[in-house]
Amino acid sequence: QDGKDANFVPLFTYRTGPFSGSGIPIANGMRDYLEMLNQRDGGVGGAKIVIEECETGYDTKKGLECYEAVKGRNPVMVNPWSTGITLPLIPRAAVDKIPVLSMAYGLSASADGQTFPWIFNPPNTYWDGLSVIVKHIADELGGLDKLKGKKIGYIYLDAGFGKEPIPMFEQFAKDLGFELKLYPVAATDMQNQSSQWLGVRRDKPDYMVMYGWGALNPTAIKEATRINYPMNRFISIWWPSEDDARSAGAGAKGFRELNWHGVGTDFPVLKDIQKHVVDKGLSKVAKGKEGEVLYNRGVYNSMLIAEGIRNAQKLTGKKAVTGEDVRRGLEAINLTPERLKELGMEGFTDPLKLGCADHNGHGAAFVQEWDGEKYVKIGGPIKPMEDKVGPVAAAAAKDYVEKNAGWPKRSEACDSK
Amino acid sequence: MLYRETGQFKTSYKADMAVFPIRQDRIGLAIILLLAFVAMPLFGGGFLLSAVMIPLLVFALAALGLNLLTGYTGQLSLGTAGFMGVGAYACYKLTTFFPEVNLIVWILASGFFSAAVGVVFGLPSLRIKGFYLAVATLAAQFFLQWCFIRIPWLYNNNVSGAIEAPVRTLFGMPITGPHATPELRYLVVLSIVALLTWIASNLVHGRIGRSWMAVRDMDIAAELMGIRLLPTKLLAFAVSSFYCGVAGALMVFLWYGSAEPEVFSISQSFLILFMVIIGGLGSLIGSFLGAALIYGLPIVLKSLFPMLGLSVGAATVEHITFMVVGAMIIGFLIVEPHGLASIWRTIKQKLRVWPFPY
Amino acid sequence: MNGLALFSRRDDSVAKGEPLLTVENVSLRFGGVKAISDVSFDIRKGEVRAIIGPNGAGKTSMLNVINGFYHPQEGRISFRGQTRRRMRPSHAAAQGISRTFQNVALFKGMSTLDNIMAGRTLHMKRGFFWQLWRHGPALDEEIRHRRVVEEIIDFLEIEAVRKTPVGKLPYGLQKRVELGRALAMEPDLLLLDEPMAGMNLEEKEDMCRFILDVNNAFGVTIALIEHDMGVVMDLSDRVVVLEYGRKIADGAPDEVKASQAVIDAYLGVAH
Amino acid sequence: MDSSAAPAPPGEVSREAGRDVILAVNNIEVIYDHVILVLKGVSLEVPRGGVVALLGGNGAGKTTTLKAISNLLRAERGEVTRGSIMFQGERVDRMSPNELVRRGCIQVMEGRHCFGHLTIEENLLTGAFTRRDGAAAIRQDLEKVYGYFPRLRERRKSMAGYTSGGEQQMCAIGRALMSRPALVLLDEPSMGLAPQIVGEIFEIVKELNASENVSFLLAEQNTNMALKYATYGYILETGRVVMDGDAEMLRANADVKEFYLGVSEGDRKSFRAVKSYRRRKRWLT
Amino acid sequence: MLYNIFIDPFVQMAGAPDLLVQALWDGLVSGVLYALIALGFVLIFKASGVFNFAQGIMVVFAALTLVGLYEKGVPAWVALALTLVVMFLLAVAVERVVLRPLVNQPDIILFMATFGLTYFLIGFGELVFGGNPKAMITEQLGLPRGVIDVEMLGGRVSLQKIDIAAAIIASIMVAALAVFFQKTRIGRALRAVADSHKAALSVGISLNQIWVIVWFTAGVVALAAGIMWGARSEVSFALEIVALKALPVLVLGGFTSVPGAIVGGLIIGVGEKLGEFYWGPLVGGGIETWLAYFIALAFLLFRPQGLFGEKIIERI
Ligand SMILES: Nc1ncnc2c1ncn2[C@@H]1O[C@H](COP(=O)(O)OP(=O)(O)OP(=O)(O)O)[C@@H](O)[C@H]1O
Ligand SMILES: Nc1ncnc2c1ncn2[C@@H]1O[C@H](COP(=O)(O)OP(=O)(O)OP(=O)(O)O)[C@@H](O)[C@H]1O
Ligand SMILES: [Mg+2]
Ligand SMILES: [Mg+2]
């Protein structure tokens, strides 16, 4: 619709509201990568990308409004960037024929492409993340069996996102023999966690795991430093940013989190962004914020978008593709090392291959540590524990289908085998 | 000249006590209903129906419920979203327990659950008044939201912690789920809202409405006239929560499609309260006008920027929208503190004396 | 006399001239303030009983005690032979006591009509579910009561302001509407707290007329607080005088007027 | 009927230009809520050191006139749409109420309006808010007010909200006196007061008028009293001045006698004797 | 079950007294922090009868201005002074644009107007300073950082220096404001305005001047609250949510009482911490969100005007 040879990519962003701290770098990263393609290559496959942001303020209401506003304009996909917005879109995607890319958030069960042909959440799920964290702790201790008798605390946002890993965590605790302590933080109490951390003082867990978002993260890191919790035993899922750690001061040194892509600007792709976008004044990113964790996460997200479009173009031979085409294109994503190199992302992230059944890839993640200035990668990539996560994910997908009676069987053909 | 009552004589008390005693008003209402029921679904289009009209009606219903409590009975409530949540979760449970029963029945039935919860949290209103009463309803708000998070039974142990509207049909056509057309969803919402508005209008124009207003305006005098305060207030809490509950159920089932507990947060309660105030406390029309202003204005403003040919970032648009909405709220209040409904009344008054200034 | 056919309620359990209400040794304190100390008097069926006294003497408080808004620390009150210490105001209303207020206590947001209709609440029986529907029985009932209310409106000559929100009425009319609201309850005992404050002579005359009519024609017993001695002396059958919460005189208007204690405490000069 | 009964056209107010006029209201028109026209051209003036009464039935617009003068109308969504108001030779219709109080014009509002949560004494002290002449002088005036109203001294530590209607009325009057005004707009001062106190209040008016040259404009239903103490009177009917003149003259006027003083033929009639409702004779139809 | 509710928590308290002391201390500290926000509400309510919905955003706005200016290279102390100037201008603007035209309107209308103000400030603040969270400039302002560890009761209780500073600042503010309201001429006028705008106008109280004074004072209190809360986590728009926590404090202490704000804060802070810490685990934790409201509600049932609030006058 928007121009003849163009693809319309709406980006749902939240540069405003209480979560804008996380939303802004992500939005900048997403935008800048696509803009870079437009500037450098004239878009993807010769078709310009029409980028349009729609501000959600991390509010489901506004997210749905954004969706309704873009859905008639042939978007190649939507990026809701909020679990609350993703959930209502899941059943609609198939009907409206618009794929939903919820990168490492949203409904973890939607990794199952047979059940959710239109939803993609690469490269990891929160369950994968949890298994990686457990594995990392086990590695530190010297083996999974060493977890026996240990105590692990879990501090999380008391909402769907934070609660999702709990059954899995409990399963691990049972299987591996450690004790799990829960410290829920309500959304209204994110800045006020002293009771939780008092609990930590009482229970003295050997490790702390965090699934937080927004203001929860910096406050938790600060509180941890206040009670002198050993930071290198404090491991978070992949959402804390540099700012979150920085605001806790020197005490935050050693804080760890998962990640699956590089930080910093030392990658060809980021150099290109610098050259074609930032230096031309086309970016909104604040000076020095390029290359930060969440910015690069946005870049990664947009790389998937572009790959999806590119594959769709290849599969259909069209320049301007539709949501249906891109759904196929996303299933065909195969980020081999060679491809990553072409993309200027060598060393930026690990290879990833999606398929009709696997919309996630369950890729490896690594642990990075805050050194007081920046995050540095420690140790190599850790693969999620497929054997543990797989059944849980499968069961969850089955459960979803059961509870939503009449959930359609996959009718979309499969291109890649 | 258009708006003249001269010549319209009431010959019976019945005619005089009608909700719309003036002929022009009745014609106006008929036109509005015609537009809403016929023109809108025919020409509305997907975005207008699902992203504007349905939300607007849902909010108007919730605002109407709150208006019964706050505007008519004078009991400030900040627990609206919580009561909406009760309706939504009750409807969810009911329809999963008894999937055969028509969803509309459950949507209406879910109102009774929130009515019951509303009554419980209305009990302190006997002793606590004004802004202080807000704390009781805030307790409801936070406690209920905590329940939605903490009691897995309420959301059928879904891993996502959210509730998802299952597919349900009306006369063989889906009204929930992805296949439900915006037109049908809109018509269902509109019908329920219209029915409940009509009932609310009956209530407030009769004995019950008068006792509510009496309690609001001067509770001591009301009591000295034989109006028992507690039952009157509790009835208001019950009816109000009923409306909010139905609105909540409509919101999840016919608008969102699925909802996390976060949807029923305090900010939603405030939003609805503000719709009621800006619309006009103690005015049914006001609830609709208020919802239109607070929900609709940002949408209109947002679409205004591209129309003006300004290309500013989505975030800047949002910032400016916030500022403009804020300024407009203050502006409206200054023009007419008693809400949009009152502006509407003044306009009618002016029309009546037109072409003279007064 | 324009007929107020409305007073369907005729309670004859107390004969005319017998005490309808007796107040015995009532004392009321607020913290250190003694608003009423040990006051006894009675109100006979069918009379106009005036309560007078200087400002702050406890007159309003006395009315508040009678209809249950204040609970006296000591003493008893019997109404129609039933004795009680404390009672809920709504209960008093149901028993047939209604009143007007010193500081107009109308329902400000409602119209004159609705205010008076609200006074009929006690007599309206149709329940919640009829009200939802409003047409049919609920509306019939409503219309029946509307008829009564219209009679009151006619009687008080406030037809012109029927639909005006009472908050916007001038003070004098508000007082009249308030009387109408109290009348709508069809009381046996009507308590009037300074009904003529802020009225000019003509309006006072009208008001007196209303009060006398209500008293004579419908046999409503009236307790009246008023500072205008002309009115009090002309209207009342008996007068009780309070000062600093104590009763200092009780009797026919002429006796009271002549009492030196009353002149000193209240009147200032002999009237 | 007297020729001065017709509302004075603008400009004619200053016909007695030589006199020292503290307040001149010139043909004002007041509208509430943008649509309700209440005053339809009211003119009046108060000479310095005069006591002027404003008479009229319910809803005639007395309160509205006083509020228009003291600029409290705006707080009730009313506005003066025409005419002007001069206080001590200055136009004041755009001034804020507190500037007016500072200049010496204060209103005692109808219906008391005490600060319920402040004690009686605090209420009185707020009356002195605009004064700058030191605590001692204020204390002295406080004593004076207590002298006028001994009942207030007894209740000085009580919250005004709990005091009786009459006590609040005294408090409101006392509070206004605390500002050492040059002109007091008194709206129904006698309302709810015991006869003895009513007498006292008018005595106070007289005394202040005589000793401190304070001027008064009083809207009062107690016509008898008002005309006894006032020097001049205006009669207002549905937003228009229908008659004005010296108090003597008004008292002698047959219509005033009949409708406001109740002494039509010789003696005062008993209220009980009024058998039929009298229709008020209108000056204007 | 009963054991878990009624006995076990106390056993725990006795078993680890240092933790109890720590919990109490943490409760007191959060109480003080709540009180700082509640104080802003009280000020405006007490002095004009307006329930200021915008207090939360004023906290954010003040803190953002301070940090934002600092980030633009203004020295910390100058930034502080400039922020005060900004808050003063805000007070003037609010008085001119919002309050003056709405004089003598019902409380709920003014409440609504402050909601409009909130919207405006959110938009304006984000437009000027952006939505990024910022770190509070505690050290630059000379506020102490670090911990005092006290060995006691066989354990360790750690007191944050900044918390101690917060407590001191709050007490000074509360004391000063309480005296101001109760004892001074302006204080009396403020209370009069809260009672009745109309009557206050009629005695010549200058509402305009009064409102600028209180809103500015509330702005200063908001700045203090913003600095302290910002030091706890970071300065971002999420801080606005914290204002909600001030509501039960406000209600408990009484809308009109300055000392009530601090006492209410302490009761809620301590009650909430002990509740969450000792009883929370029984129901899966997170009860802090509503416990405060129930505590406040319980008190209100006995004192409908809050602990120290002005009596609600019911007379007829
Ligand atoms: N609720 C209350 N709390 C405290 N004091 C009260 C209360 N009600 C009345 N009082 C006091 O009791 C006394 C009697 O008051 P009341 O209102 O009965 O007087 P009144 O005779 O009606 O006077 P007025 O003629 O001025 O209306 C007054 O001094 C008043 O201050
Ligand atoms: N706020 C208002 N809004 C609309 N109309 C009003 C308002 N206040 C007064 N009025 C109308 O203005 C007219 C004059 O009222 P006003 O109060 O000035 O009369 P008044 O002479 O003081 O009467 P009273 O003797 O009863 O006090 C009345 O008809 C009244 O209904
Ligand atoms: Mg009294
Ligand atoms: Mg008047």
Coordinates of N, CA, C and O in Angstrom, one line a residue, chain A residues 13 15-16 53-57 59-62 64-66 68-71 82-85 87-89 91-93 95-96 107 109 127 156 158-161 163-164 167 184 187-188 284 396 399-400 403-406, chain B residues 46-47 50-51 59 92 96 142 146 148-150 155-162 164-168 177-179 182 185 251 255-258 260-263 266 268 271 295 298-299 302 312-316 318-319 322:
Chain A
T13 N 6.2 1.0 19.9 CA 7.3 1.4 20.8 C 6.7 2.1 22.0 O 5.5 2.4 22.0
R15 N 8.2 5.0 24.1 CA 9.2 6.0 24.5 C 8.6 6.9 25.6 O 9.3 7.8 26.0
T16 N 7.4 6.6 26.0 CA 6.8 7.4 27.1 C 6.4 6.4 28.2 O 6.4 5.2 28.0
E53 N 6.5 4.2 13.6 CA 6.4 3.9 15.1 C 5.0 4.2 15.5 O 4.3 5.1 15.1
C54 N 4.5 3.3 16.4 CA 3.2 3.6 17.0 C 3.5 3.5 18.5 O 4.0 2.5 19.0
E55 N 3.1 4.6 19.2 CA 3.5 4.7 20.6 C 2.4 4.0 21.5 O 1.3 4.3 21.4
T56 N 2.9 3.0 22.3 CA 2.0 2.3 23.1 C 2.0 2.7 24.6 O 1.1 2.4 25.3
G57 N 3.1 3.3 25.0 CA 3.3 3.6 26.4 C 3.2 2.4 27.3 O 3.0 2.4 28.4
D59 N 1.1 0.2 27.2 CA -0.3 0.1 27.7 C -1.1 -0.8 26.7 O -1.1 -0.5 25.5
T60 N -1.7 -1.8 27.2 CA -2.3 -2.8 26.3 C -3.4 -2.1 25.4 O -3.5 -2.4 24.2
K61 N -4.2 -1.2 26.1 CA -5.2 -0.5 25.3 C -4.7 0.2 24.1 O -5.2 0.0 23.0
K62 N -3.6 0.9 24.3 CA -3.0 1.7 23.2 C -2.4 0.8 22.2 O -2.4 1.0 21.0
L64 N -3.4 -2.2 21.4 CA -4.5 -2.7 20.5 C -5.0 -1.6 19.5 O -5.3 -2.0 18.4
E65 N -5.0 -0.4 20.0 CA -5.4 0.7 19.1 C -4.4 0.8 17.9 O -4.7 0.9 16.8
C66 N -3.1 0.6 18.3 CA -2.0 0.7 17.3 C -2.3 -0.5 16.3 O -2.2 -0.3 15.0
E68 N -5.0 -2.0 15.5 CA -6.2 -1.8 14.6 C -5.8 -0.7 13.6 O -6.3 -0.8 12.4
A69 N -4.9 0.2 14.0 CA -4.6 1.3 13.1 C -3.7 0.8 11.9 O -3.8 1.3 10.8
V70 N -2.9 -0.2 12.2 CA -1.9 -0.6 11.1 C -2.4 -1.8 10.4 O -2.0 -2.1 9.3
K71 N -3.4 -2.5 10.9 CA -3.7 -3.9 10.4 C -4.3 -3.8 9.0 O -4.0 -4.7 8.2
S82 N 5.4 -6.0 24.1 CA 4.8 -6.1 25.4 C 4.0 -7.4 25.5 O 3.3 -7.7 24.5
T83 N 4.2 -8.1 26.5 CA 3.5 -9.4 26.6 C 2.0 -9.1 26.6 O 1.2 -9.8 26.0
G84 N 1.6 -8.1 27.3 CA 0.2 -7.8 27.4 C -0.4 -7.5 26.1 O -1.6 -7.8 25.9
I85 N 0.3 -6.9 25.2 CA -0.2 -6.6 23.9 C -0.1 -7.9 23.0 O -1.0 -8.2 22.2
L87 N -0.4 -11.1 23.8 CA -1.4 -12.1 24.1 C -2.7 -11.9 23.3 O -3.2 -12.9 22.7
P88 N -3.3 -10.8 23.3 CA -4.6 -10.7 22.5 C -4.3 -10.8 21.0 O -5.2 -11.1 20.3
L89 N -3.1 -10.5 20.6 CA -2.8 -10.6 19.1 C -2.7 -12.0 18.7 O -2.8 -12.3 17.5
P91 N -4.4 -14.9 18.9 CA -5.5 -15.5 18.1 C -5.8 -14.7 16.8 O -6.3 -15.3 15.8
R92 N -5.5 -13.4 16.9 CA -5.9 -12.6 15.7 C -5.0 -12.8 14.5 O -5.4 -12.6 13.4
A93 N -3.7 -13.1 14.9 CA -2.7 -13.1 13.8 C -3.1 -14.0 12.6 O -3.0 -13.6 11.5
V95 N -6.0 -14.9 11.7 CA -7.1 -14.4 11.0 C -6.8 -13.2 10.1 O -7.1 -13.1 8.9
D96 N -6.0 -12.3 10.7 CA -5.6 -11.1 9.9 C -4.4 -11.4 9.0 O -4.1 -10.5 8.3
L107 N 4.2 -15.1 24.8 CA 3.8 -16.4 25.3 C 4.9 -17.4 24.9 O 5.2 -17.7 23.8
A109 N 5.0 -20.5 25.1 CA 4.5 -21.7 24.4 C 4.4 -21.4 22.9 O 4.4 -22.4 22.1
W127 N 11.7 -19.8 29.6 CA 12.1 -21.1 30.2 C 13.5 -21.4 29.8 O 14.3 -21.9 30.6
Y156 N 11.1 -11.4 41.3 CA 10.5 -11.3 40.0 C 9.3 -10.3 40.1 O 8.8 -10.0 41.1
D158 N 5.7 -9.3 39.8 CA 4.6 -10.1 40.1 C 3.5 -9.9 39.0 O 2.5 -9.3 39.2
A159 N 3.8 -10.5 37.9 CA 2.9 -10.4 36.7 C 3.2 -11.6 35.9 O 4.1 -12.4 36.2
G160 N 2.4 -11.8 34.8 CA 2.6 -12.9 34.0 C 4.0 -13.3 33.7 O 4.5 -14.4 33.8
F161 N 4.7 -12.3 33.3 CA 6.1 -12.4 32.8 C 7.0 -13.1 33.9 O 7.7 -14.0 33.7
K163 N 6.0 -14.6 36.6 CA 5.5 -15.8 37.2 C 5.6 -17.0 36.3 O 5.6 -18.2 36.7
E164 N 5.8 -16.8 35.0 CA 5.8 -17.9 34.0 C 6.9 -18.9 34.4 O 6.6 -20.1 34.3
P167 N 6.8 -22.5 37.6 CA 6.6 -24.0 37.6 C 7.8 -24.7 37.1 O 8.2 -25.7 37.7
P184 N 8.3 -12.0 45.3 CA 7.5 -11.3 44.3 C 7.6 -9.8 44.5 O 7.5 -9.4 45.7
A187 N 4.0 -4.5 40.8 CA 4.3 -3.5 39.9 C 4.3 -2.1 40.6 O 5.1 -1.2 40.3
T188 N 3.4 -2.0 41.6 CA 3.4 -0.7 42.3 C 4.5 -0.6 43.3 O 4.8 0.5 43.8
K284 N 17.7 8.9 16.7 CA 17.3 9.7 17.9 C 18.1 9.3 19.1 O 17.9 9.7 20.3
A396 N 2.6 -26.7 27.6 CA 2.0 -25.4 27.7 C 1.2 -25.1 26.4 O 0.1 -24.6 26.4
D399 N -1.9 -27.2 26.5 CA -2.8 -26.6 27.4 C -3.6 -25.4 26.8 O -4.8 -25.2 27.0
Y400 N -2.8 -24.6 26.1 CA -3.4 -23.4 25.4 C -4.5 -23.8 24.5 O -5.6 -23.3 24.4
K403 N -7.6 -25.1 26.3 CA -8.4 -24.0 26.9 C -9.1 -23.1 25.9 O -10.0 -22.5 26.2
N404 N -8.5 -23.0 24.7 CA -9.1 -22.2 23.7 C -9.8 -23.2 22.7 O -9.3 -23.4 21.6
A405 N -10.9 -23.8 23.1 CA -11.5 -24.8 22.3 C -11.7 -24.2 20.9 O -12.1 -23.0 20.7
G406 N -11.5 -25.1 19.9 CA -11.7 -24.6 18.6 C -10.5 -23.9 18.0 O -10.5 -23.3 17.0
Chain B
G46 N -13.5 -1.1 10.2 CA -12.8 -1.8 11.3 C -12.2 -1.0 12.4 O -12.4 -1.2 13.6
F47 N -11.4 0.0 12.0 CA -10.7 0.7 13.0 C -11.6 1.5 13.9 O -11.6 1.5 15.1
S50 N -13.6 -1.2 16.1 CA -12.9 -1.9 17.2 C -12.0 -1.1 18.0 O -11.8 -1.4 19.2
A51 N -11.4 -0.1 17.4 CA -10.4 0.7 18.3 C -11.0 1.9 18.8 O -10.5 2.5 19.7
F59 N -16.0 1.9 28.1 CA -15.7 2.9 29.1 C -16.9 3.7 29.5 O -17.1 4.0 30.7
Y92 N -15.3 -15.1 32.9 CA -14.3 -16.1 32.4 C -14.6 -17.5 33.0 O -14.7 -18.5 32.3
T96 N -16.2 -20.9 31.2 CA -15.4 -22.1 31.1 C -16.1 -23.3 31.8 O -16.0 -24.4 31.4
F142 N -6.7 -2.7 45.1 CA -5.4 -3.4 45.2 C -5.6 -4.9 45.6 O -4.8 -5.8 45.2
W146 N -4.5 -8.1 43.4 CA -3.6 -9.1 43.9 C -4.2 -10.4 43.7 O -3.6 -11.4 43.4
F148 N -6.3 -11.4 41.4 CA -6.2 -11.8 40.0 C -4.8 -12.4 39.7 O -4.7 -13.2 38.8
I149 N -3.8 -11.9 40.4 CA -2.5 -12.3 40.1 C -2.2 -13.6 40.9 O -1.6 -14.6 40.4
R150 N -2.7 -13.7 42.1 CA -2.3 -14.7 43.0 C -3.1 -15.9 43.1 O -2.7 -16.9 43.6
Y155 N -7.6 -17.8 36.8 CA -7.3 -17.8 35.4 C -7.0 -19.2 34.9 O -6.2 -19.3 34.0
N156 N -7.7 -20.1 35.5 CA -7.6 -21.5 35.0 C -6.1 -22.0 34.9 O -5.8 -22.7 34.0
N157 N -5.3 -21.5 35.8 CA -3.9 -21.9 35.8 C -3.1 -21.7 34.5 O -2.2 -22.4 34.2
N158 N -3.6 -20.8 33.7 CA -2.9 -20.5 32.5 C -1.4 -20.1 32.8 O -1.2 -19.3 33.7
V159 N -0.5 -20.6 32.0 CA 0.9 -20.2 32.2 C 1.1 -18.8 32.1 O 1.9 -18.2 32.8
S160 N 0.4 -18.2 31.2 CA 0.7 -16.8 30.9 C 0.1 -15.9 32.0 O 0.4 -14.7 32.1
G161 N -0.7 -16.5 32.9 CA -1.3 -15.7 34.0 C -2.4 -14.8 33.5 O -2.9 -13.9 34.2
A162 N -2.8 -14.9 32.2 CA -3.8 -14.1 31.7 C -5.1 -14.9 31.4 O -5.0 -16.1 31.4
E164 N -8.0 -15.7 28.6 CA -8.2 -15.5 27.2 C -9.7 -15.8 26.9 O -10.2 -16.8 27.3
A165 N -10.3 -14.9 26.1 CA -11.7 -15.1 25.8 C -11.8 -16.3 24.8 O -11.3 -16.3 23.7
P166 N -12.5 -17.3 25.2 CA -12.8 -18.4 24.3 C -13.8 -18.0 23.2 O -14.5 -17.0 23.4
V167 N -13.8 -18.8 22.2 CA -14.7 -18.5 21.1 C -16.1 -18.8 21.5 O -16.4 -19.9 21.9
R168 N -17.0 -17.8 21.4 CA -18.4 -18.1 21.7 C -19.3 -17.5 20.6 O -18.8 -16.5 19.9
G177 N -13.4 -14.0 20.0 CA -12.3 -14.7 19.2 C -12.0 -14.0 18.0 O -12.7 -13.0 17.6
P178 N -11.0 -14.4 17.3 CA -10.5 -13.7 16.1 C -11.5 -13.6 15.0 O -11.4 -12.6 14.2
H179 N -12.4 -14.5 14.9 CA -13.3 -14.5 13.7 C -14.5 -13.5 13.9 O -15.2 -13.3 13.0
P182 N -15.9 -7.0 13.6 CA -16.0 -5.8 14.5 C -17.5 -5.4 14.5 O -18.0 -4.9 15.6
R185 N -19.4 -7.5 17.0 CA -19.0 -7.2 18.4 C -19.5 -5.9 18.8 O -20.0 -5.7 19.9
M251 N -15.2 -5.8 28.2 CA -13.9 -5.3 27.8 C -13.0 -6.5 27.4 O -12.3 -6.5 26.4
W255 N -13.6 -6.8 23.5 CA -12.6 -5.8 23.0 C -11.2 -6.4 23.0 O -10.6 -6.7 22.0
Y256 N -10.6 -6.6 24.2 CA -9.3 -7.1 24.3 C -9.1 -8.5 23.7 O -8.2 -8.7 22.9
G257 N -10.0 -9.4 24.1 CA -9.8 -10.7 23.7 C -9.0 -11.5 24.7 O -9.2 -12.7 24.8
S258 N -8.1 -10.9 25.4 CA -7.4 -11.5 26.5 C -6.9 -10.4 27.4 O -6.7 -9.3 27.0
E260 N -4.4 -9.4 31.0 CA -3.6 -9.6 32.1 C -4.2 -8.9 33.3 O -4.9 -7.9 33.1
P261 N -3.8 -9.2 34.5 CA -4.4 -8.5 35.7 C -4.0 -7.0 35.6 O -4.7 -6.1 36.1
E262 N -2.9 -6.7 35.0 CA -2.4 -5.3 34.9 C -3.4 -4.4 34.2 O -3.5 -3.2 34.5
V263 N -4.3 -5.0 33.4 CA -5.3 -4.2 32.7 C -6.3 -3.6 33.7 O -6.7 -2.5 33.5
I266 N -5.0 0.4 38.9 CA -5.5 1.7 39.5 C -5.6 2.8 38.5 O -6.5 3.6 38.6
Q268 N -6.5 2.7 35.5 CA -7.8 2.6 34.8 C -8.9 3.1 35.7 O -9.8 3.8 35.2
L271 N -8.8 6.8 35.5 CA -9.3 7.2 34.2 C -10.8 7.3 34.1 O -11.4 8.3 33.6
Y295 N -11.2 9.2 26.3 CA -10.6 8.2 25.5 C -10.4 8.6 24.1 O -9.4 8.3 23.4
P298 N -7.4 11.8 22.7 CA -6.0 11.5 22.3 C -6.0 10.8 20.9 O -5.1 11.1 20.2
I299 N -7.0 10.0 20.6 CA -6.9 9.3 19.3 C -7.1 10.4 18.2 O -6.4 10.3 17.2
K302 N -4.0 12.4 17.9 CA -2.9 11.7 17.3 C -3.1 11.7 15.8 O -2.1 11.8 15.1
V312 N 6.3 14.4 13.1 CA 7.1 14.4 14.3 C 7.1 13.0 14.8 O 6.2 12.2 14.4
G313 N 8.0 12.6 15.6 CA 8.1 11.2 16.0 C 6.9 10.8 16.8 O 6.2 11.7 17.4
A314 N 6.7 9.5 16.9 CA 5.5 9.0 17.6 C 5.6 9.5 19.1 O 4.6 9.8 19.7
A315 N 6.8 9.5 19.6 CA 6.9 9.9 21.0 C 6.5 11.3 21.2 O 5.8 11.7 22.1
T316 N 7.0 12.2 20.3 CA 6.7 13.6 20.5 C 5.2 13.8 20.3 O 4.6 14.6 21.1
E318 N 3.0 11.8 21.2 CA 2.4 11.3 22.4 C 2.6 12.4 23.5 O 1.7 12.8 24.3
H319 N 3.8 13.0 23.6 CA 4.0 14.0 24.6 C 3.1 15.2 24.4 O 2.5 15.7 25.3
F322 N -0.4 14.4 25.3 CA -0.6 14.5 26.8 C -0.8 16.0 27.2 O -1.7 16.3 28.0

